Amino acid sequence: MRCGILTRKKLRLAVLVSGGGTNLQAMIDRSGAGALKAEIVVVLSDRPDAFGLERASMANIPAFHVDYKSIPKLAAADLEKLDLPVDPADLDRRQKIVRNPDPVERRSRLARLVLAERELIRIIDSFQPDYICLAGFMRLVTPYFINHFNAGGLKILNIHPALLPSFPGQHGYEETLQYGCKWGGITVHFVDEGEDTGPIIAQTVYPIRPGDDIGKIRERGLLLEYELYSQVINWLAQGYVLLKSSPGGRTRVEITDPNYGAILAGWIEKATVGRDVSS
Ligand code: GRF
């Protein structure tokens, strides 16, 4: 199955951020320079003070804060009364992300996420994006959110600062360094119901040298993040992303860009000898 659109039309992207939004900025800059076959049509954040919202506003992109924090904790009785778009017990059976052993606490957490996601979905849908790009969005997304967008194919992308399946979760750079890895990695993948487990679209690596600290490797990695995310978006826009089912049942991605080898080599060169990322 081929993802993306095979026309010359630009993709419409919704970008979700929680913090500084340098990946968002890289997309905005590349889109403005004509190097990204996409336009960012809306930016959303779970945090009112996310600088990514300001970056969007400065680029005249509609920006919204969805207030996760104001949704109160829910007791078991509240769960019964809530008018939710999905049944929390059903969601709980399907989800793989909230691991609290207490089922009421788990369902309560999922229900609160769903309430916030209902608002995210309402706003995102009104902009009709082709893809949802998570770019440093630090909230778990539930199967409710994922299935809403994935009904017609994989539509949610994430960038992860490690070479998956190693070091999933929120501390990719830290865990890569602490483990003693000699190479760190960046992954762009489709989002599925697990934690950073969806089909991998693109990966690259950068060297970790003696004496490197977390600041140094994050700086090196982030420059590659910008390259990777925009390349994946361009591949999707050009129809170069193929989904294949493997015998084990796992969906794999194949990139059909005739320049694939050269692009990968370019990333490695940038990470090892290029002035941008080797210092
Ligand atoms: C990036 O390292 C990304 O891989 C991770 O969160 C960070 C976001 O950085 N998911 P920024 O907000 O784009 O600067």
Tab-separated table of C-alpha atoms and ligand atoms in Angstrom:
chain	number	residue	atom	x	y	z
A	1	MET	CA	0.000	0.000	0.000
A	2	ARG	CA	1.365	3.392	-0.959
A	3	CYS	CA	1.109	6.272	1.521
A	4	GLY	CA	0.871	9.954	0.775
A	5	ILE	CA	-0.501	11.592	-2.324
A	6	LEU	CA	0.759	11.257	-5.820
A	7	THR	CA	-0.061	14.738	-6.998
A	8	ARG	CA	2.033	17.874	-7.006
A	9	LYS	CA	-0.193	19.299	-4.277
A	10	LYS	CA	1.549	20.160	-1.004
A	11	LEU	CA	0.705	18.045	2.014
A	12	ARG	CA	-1.258	19.715	4.791
A	13	LEU	CA	0.306	19.105	8.202
A	14	ALA	CA	-0.944	19.520	11.752
A	15	VAL	CA	2.026	19.711	14.140
A	16	LEU	CA	1.759	18.899	17.859
A	17	VAL	CA	4.396	20.265	20.237
A	18	SER	CA	4.963	20.612	23.967
A	19	GLY	CA	8.126	22.665	24.163
A	20	GLY	CA	10.652	24.692	22.232
A	21	GLY	CA	9.511	23.514	18.834
A	22	THR	CA	12.816	23.565	16.961
A	23	ASN	CA	11.582	20.713	14.738
A	24	LEU	CA	8.491	22.789	14.016
A	25	GLN	CA	10.704	25.783	13.196
A	26	ALA	CA	12.778	23.671	10.802
A	27	MET	CA	9.561	22.641	9.021
A	28	ILE	CA	8.316	26.230	8.880
A	29	ASP	CA	11.651	27.438	7.465
A	30	ARG	CA	11.887	24.663	4.904
A	31	SER	CA	8.280	25.120	3.865
A	32	GLY	CA	8.890	28.856	3.414
A	33	ALA	CA	12.029	28.166	1.384
A	34	GLY	CA	10.201	25.708	-0.873
A	35	ALA	CA	12.284	22.767	0.417
A	36	LEU	CA	9.324	21.042	2.098
A	37	LYS	CA	6.489	19.731	-0.044
A	38	ALA	CA	4.044	20.620	2.700
A	39	GLU	CA	2.437	23.490	4.541
A	40	ILE	CA	1.796	23.578	8.246
A	41	VAL	CA	-1.873	24.375	8.604
A	42	VAL	CA	-2.213	24.244	12.385
A	43	VAL	CA	-0.052	23.860	15.506
A	44	LEU	CA	-1.359	22.540	18.816
A	45	SER	CA	0.185	22.193	22.233
A	46	ASP	CA	-0.773	20.711	25.576
A	47	ARG	CA	1.193	23.514	27.280
A	48	PRO	CA	0.180	27.168	27.153
A	49	ASP	CA	3.803	28.318	27.449
A	50	ALA	CA	5.223	26.079	24.694
A	51	PHE	CA	7.481	28.284	22.595
A	52	GLY	CA	6.321	26.268	19.593
A	53	LEU	CA	2.971	28.113	19.813
A	54	GLU	CA	4.794	31.420	19.541
A	55	ARG	CA	6.843	30.144	16.604
A	56	ALA	CA	3.582	29.245	14.858
A	57	SER	CA	2.010	32.628	15.544
A	58	MET	CA	5.129	34.401	14.257
A	59	ALA	CA	4.707	32.423	11.027
A	60	ASN	CA	0.969	33.262	10.873
A	61	ILE	CA	-0.010	29.655	11.471
A	62	PRO	CA	-3.129	29.088	13.615
A	63	ALA	CA	-1.963	27.901	17.050
A	64	PHE	CA	-4.014	26.354	19.848
A	65	HIS	CA	-3.442	25.283	23.410
A	66	VAL	CA	-5.493	22.301	24.589
A	67	ASP	CA	-5.635	22.360	28.354
A	68	TYR	CA	-4.942	18.839	29.640
A	69	LYS	CA	-4.235	20.097	33.151
A	70	SER	CA	-7.662	21.592	33.810
A	71	ILE	CA	-9.400	18.229	33.364
A	72	PRO	CA	-10.058	17.074	36.940
A	73	LYS	CA	-9.182	13.663	38.345
A	74	LEU	CA	-12.090	11.289	37.917
A	75	ALA	CA	-13.440	8.799	40.445
A	76	ALA	CA	-15.084	5.522	39.386
A	77	ALA	CA	-18.569	7.091	39.736
A	78	ASP	CA	-17.552	10.022	37.482
A	79	LEU	CA	-16.513	7.591	34.781
A	80	GLU	CA	-20.071	6.220	34.586
A	81	LYS	CA	-21.568	9.679	34.147
A	82	LEU	CA	-19.156	10.999	31.544
A	83	ASP	CA	-20.311	11.344	27.987
A	84	LEU	CA	-17.171	9.998	26.307
A	85	PRO	CA	-16.767	9.215	22.607
A	86	VAL	CA	-15.314	5.791	23.556
A	87	ASP	CA	-15.895	3.337	26.380
A	88	PRO	CA	-12.918	3.619	28.820
A	89	ALA	CA	-13.126	-0.110	29.639
A	90	ASP	CA	-12.895	-0.973	25.948
A	91	LEU	CA	-10.054	1.495	25.464
A	92	ASP	CA	-8.292	-0.011	28.459
A	93	ARG	CA	-8.462	-3.464	26.875
A	94	ARG	CA	-6.870	-2.186	23.650
A	95	GLN	CA	-4.305	0.265	24.980
A	96	LYS	CA	-0.654	-0.526	25.753
A	97	ILE	CA	0.576	2.716	27.248
A	98	VAL	CA	-0.947	3.387	30.692
A	99	ARG	CA	0.544	0.743	32.958
A	100	ASN	CA	-0.982	1.607	36.351
A	101	PRO	CA	-1.972	-1.733	37.966
A	102	ASP	CA	-5.205	-0.251	39.397
A	103	PRO	CA	-7.903	-0.584	36.678
A	104	VAL	CA	-9.959	2.371	37.974
A	105	GLU	CA	-6.927	4.653	38.021
A	106	ARG	CA	-5.987	3.421	34.569
A	107	ARG	CA	-9.449	4.063	33.117
A	108	SER	CA	-9.624	7.416	34.842
A	109	ARG	CA	-6.287	8.436	33.274
A	110	LEU	CA	-7.443	7.208	29.859
A	111	ALA	CA	-10.767	9.041	30.186
A	112	ARG	CA	-8.979	12.305	30.989
A	113	LEU	CA	-6.688	11.836	27.998
A	114	VAL	CA	-9.723	11.152	25.808
A	115	LEU	CA	-11.437	14.348	26.965
A	116	ALA	CA	-8.376	16.362	25.950
A	117	GLU	CA	-7.997	14.396	22.721
A	118	ARG	CA	-11.631	15.070	21.796
A	119	GLU	CA	-10.735	18.763	21.773
A	120	LEU	CA	-7.487	18.138	19.854
A	121	ILE	CA	-9.412	16.134	17.261
A	122	ARG	CA	-12.125	18.788	16.926
A	123	ILE	CA	-9.523	21.449	16.145
A	124	ILE	CA	-7.327	19.271	13.933
A	125	ASP	CA	-10.284	18.024	11.874
A	126	SER	CA	-11.388	21.571	11.167
A	127	PHE	CA	-8.066	22.072	9.288
A	128	GLN	CA	-8.286	18.799	7.328
A	129	PRO	CA	-4.602	17.867	7.457
A	130	ASP	CA	-3.137	14.975	5.469
A	131	TYR	CA	-0.780	14.060	8.319
A	132	ILE	CA	-0.419	14.724	12.034
A	133	CYS	CA	3.236	15.286	13.018
A	134	LEU	CA	4.176	14.783	16.645
A	135	ALA	CA	7.257	16.939	17.204
A	136	GLY	CA	8.190	16.840	20.857
A	137	PHE	CA	4.575	16.313	21.982
A	138	MET	CA	5.067	14.887	25.465
A	139	ARG	CA	1.607	13.360	26.018
A	140	LEU	CA	0.567	9.773	25.500
A	141	VAL	CA	-1.940	9.396	22.706
A	142	THR	CA	-4.673	6.823	23.187
A	143	PRO	CA	-6.106	4.360	20.644
A	144	TYR	CA	-9.105	6.733	20.432
A	145	PHE	CA	-6.890	9.477	18.951
A	146	ILE	CA	-4.854	7.047	16.854
A	147	ASN	CA	-7.818	5.223	15.338
A	148	HIS	CA	-9.622	8.458	14.594
A	149	PHE	CA	-6.839	9.529	12.239
A	150	ASN	CA	-5.669	6.103	11.084
A	151	ALA	CA	-9.070	4.906	9.895
A	152	GLY	CA	-8.049	5.365	6.229
A	153	GLY	CA	-4.316	4.526	6.602
A	154	LEU	CA	-1.394	5.535	8.793
A	155	LYS	CA	-1.573	9.289	9.275
A	156	ILE	CA	0.325	10.071	12.462
A	157	LEU	CA	4.109	10.548	12.440
A	158	ASN	CA	6.524	10.856	15.335
A	159	ILE	CA	10.184	11.735	15.659
A	160	HIS	CA	12.114	9.879	18.314
A	161	PRO	CA	15.649	10.761	19.453
A	162	ALA	CA	17.055	7.209	19.527
A	163	LEU	CA	17.575	4.249	17.234
A	164	LEU	CA	14.333	2.364	17.877
A	165	PRO	CA	13.543	-0.216	19.087
A	166	SER	CA	16.273	0.836	21.561
A	167	PHE	CA	15.370	3.463	24.121
A	168	PRO	CA	11.668	4.163	23.564
A	169	GLY	CA	10.020	6.724	25.849
A	170	GLN	CA	10.831	10.276	26.746
A	171	HIS	CA	14.609	10.192	27.333
A	172	GLY	CA	16.140	8.894	24.124
A	173	TYR	CA	19.275	11.068	24.155
A	174	GLU	CA	19.952	10.572	27.881
A	175	GLU	CA	19.508	6.794	27.760
A	176	THR	CA	21.652	6.441	24.627
A	177	LEU	CA	24.491	8.326	26.332
A	178	GLN	CA	24.121	6.636	29.719
A	179	TYR	CA	24.153	3.186	28.145
A	180	GLY	CA	27.540	3.922	26.638
A	181	CYS	CA	26.462	3.697	23.001
A	182	LYS	CA	29.101	4.739	20.496
A	183	TRP	CA	26.494	5.778	17.968
A	184	GLY	CA	23.229	7.538	18.724
A	185	GLY	CA	20.267	7.443	16.407
A	186	ILE	CA	17.153	9.264	15.240
A	187	THR	CA	13.957	7.568	14.087
A	188	VAL	CA	10.863	8.835	12.298
A	189	HIS	CA	7.997	6.359	12.525
A	190	PHE	CA	4.269	5.992	12.137
A	191	VAL	CA	2.429	5.994	15.435
A	192	ASP	CA	0.628	2.842	16.533
A	193	GLU	CA	-0.897	1.858	19.853
A	194	GLY	CA	2.392	0.999	21.565
A	195	GLU	CA	5.075	3.286	22.920
A	196	ASP	CA	7.297	4.208	19.948
A	197	THR	CA	6.575	0.833	18.323
A	198	GLY	CA	4.984	1.881	15.013
A	199	PRO	CA	6.449	1.131	11.560
A	200	ILE	CA	9.841	2.797	11.099
A	201	ILE	CA	10.059	5.119	8.100
A	202	ALA	CA	13.580	6.534	8.424
A	203	GLN	CA	16.579	6.279	10.692
A	204	THR	CA	20.041	7.703	10.860
A	205	VAL	CA	22.960	7.705	13.284
A	206	TYR	CA	25.572	10.086	14.664
A	207	PRO	CA	28.853	9.317	16.455
A	208	ILE	CA	29.276	9.687	20.198
A	209	ARG	CA	32.844	10.675	20.970
A	210	PRO	CA	34.818	10.482	24.220
A	211	GLY	CA	33.934	13.462	26.384
A	212	ASP	CA	30.604	14.190	24.677
A	213	ASP	CA	27.959	15.339	27.103
A	214	ILE	CA	24.196	15.356	26.763
A	215	GLY	CA	24.162	18.914	25.396
A	216	LYS	CA	26.617	18.011	22.666
A	217	ILE	CA	24.816	14.898	21.495
A	218	ARG	CA	21.390	16.557	21.618
A	219	GLU	CA	22.738	19.392	19.499
A	220	ARG	CA	24.242	16.913	17.030
A	221	GLY	CA	21.099	14.791	16.966
A	222	LEU	CA	18.650	17.664	16.573
A	223	LEU	CA	20.299	18.830	13.349
A	224	LEU	CA	19.726	15.344	11.981
A	225	GLU	CA	16.141	15.327	13.294
A	226	TYR	CA	15.335	18.334	11.111
A	227	GLU	CA	16.810	16.617	8.042
A	228	LEU	CA	15.032	13.336	8.665
A	229	TYR	CA	11.590	14.719	9.424
A	230	SER	CA	11.493	16.925	6.361
A	231	GLN	CA	12.816	14.136	4.129
A	232	VAL	CA	10.070	11.792	5.364
A	233	ILE	CA	7.426	14.438	4.692
A	234	ASN	CA	8.823	14.920	1.193
A	235	TRP	CA	8.821	11.155	0.600
A	236	LEU	CA	5.169	11.023	1.658
A	237	ALA	CA	4.307	13.932	-0.625
A	238	GLN	CA	6.052	12.195	-3.529
A	239	GLY	CA	4.378	8.828	-2.886
A	240	TYR	CA	7.694	7.125	-2.063
A	241	VAL	CA	6.478	5.457	1.150
A	242	LEU	CA	5.238	1.889	0.702
A	243	LEU	CA	3.709	-0.203	3.470
A	244	LYS	CA	4.380	-3.934	3.327
A	245	SER	CA	3.163	-6.661	5.639
A	246	SER	CA	5.876	-9.059	6.689
A	247	PRO	CA	5.262	-12.753	7.401
A	248	GLY	CA	5.353	-12.075	11.163
A	249	GLY	CA	2.427	-9.688	10.749
A	250	ARG	CA	4.456	-6.550	11.355
A	251	THR	CA	3.991	-3.709	8.884
A	252	ARG	CA	7.267	-2.574	7.343
A	253	VAL	CA	7.963	0.544	5.355
A	254	GLU	CA	9.864	0.548	2.085
A	255	ILE	CA	11.116	3.788	0.568
A	256	THR	CA	11.042	3.763	-3.222
A	257	ASP	CA	12.928	7.003	-3.839
A	258	PRO	CA	15.558	6.267	-6.532
A	259	ASN	CA	17.957	8.538	-4.597
A	260	TYR	CA	17.483	6.616	-1.350
A	261	GLY	CA	21.092	5.396	-1.078
A	262	ALA	CA	22.540	8.833	-1.737
A	263	ILE	CA	20.218	10.442	0.816
A	264	LEU	CA	21.253	7.956	3.519
A	265	ALA	CA	24.910	8.455	2.655
A	266	GLY	CA	24.392	12.213	2.889
A	267	TRP	CA	23.015	11.904	6.417
A	268	ILE	CA	25.963	9.804	7.522
A	269	GLU	CA	28.406	12.194	5.930
A	270	LYS	CA	26.791	15.132	7.704
A	271	ALA	CA	26.930	13.291	11.008
A	272	THR	CA	30.557	12.222	10.694
A	273	VAL	CA	32.439	14.782	8.673
A	274	GLY	CA	30.033	17.641	8.012
A	275	ARG	CA	30.823	20.861	9.879
A	276	ASP	CA	27.185	21.178	10.989
A	277	VAL	CA	27.031	18.142	13.185
A	278	SER	CA	30.577	16.977	13.871
A	279	SER	CA	31.807	19.750	16.139
B	1	GRF	C1	13.134	16.193	19.967
B	1	GRF	O1	14.365	15.695	20.433
B	1	GRF	C2	12.252	15.065	19.478
B	1	GRF	O2	12.954	13.996	18.930
B	1	GRF	C3	11.585	14.633	20.763
B	1	GRF	O3	11.341	15.829	21.466
B	1	GRF	C4	12.302	16.809	21.085
B	1	GRF	C5	11.557	18.022	20.642
B	1	GRF	O4	12.420	19.094	20.391
B	1	GRF	N1	10.411	13.844	20.485
B	1	GRF	P1	11.855	20.443	19.757
B	1	GRF	O5	10.691	20.889	20.634
B	1	GRF	O6	11.430	20.165	18.352
B	1	GRF	O7	13.005	21.422	19.830
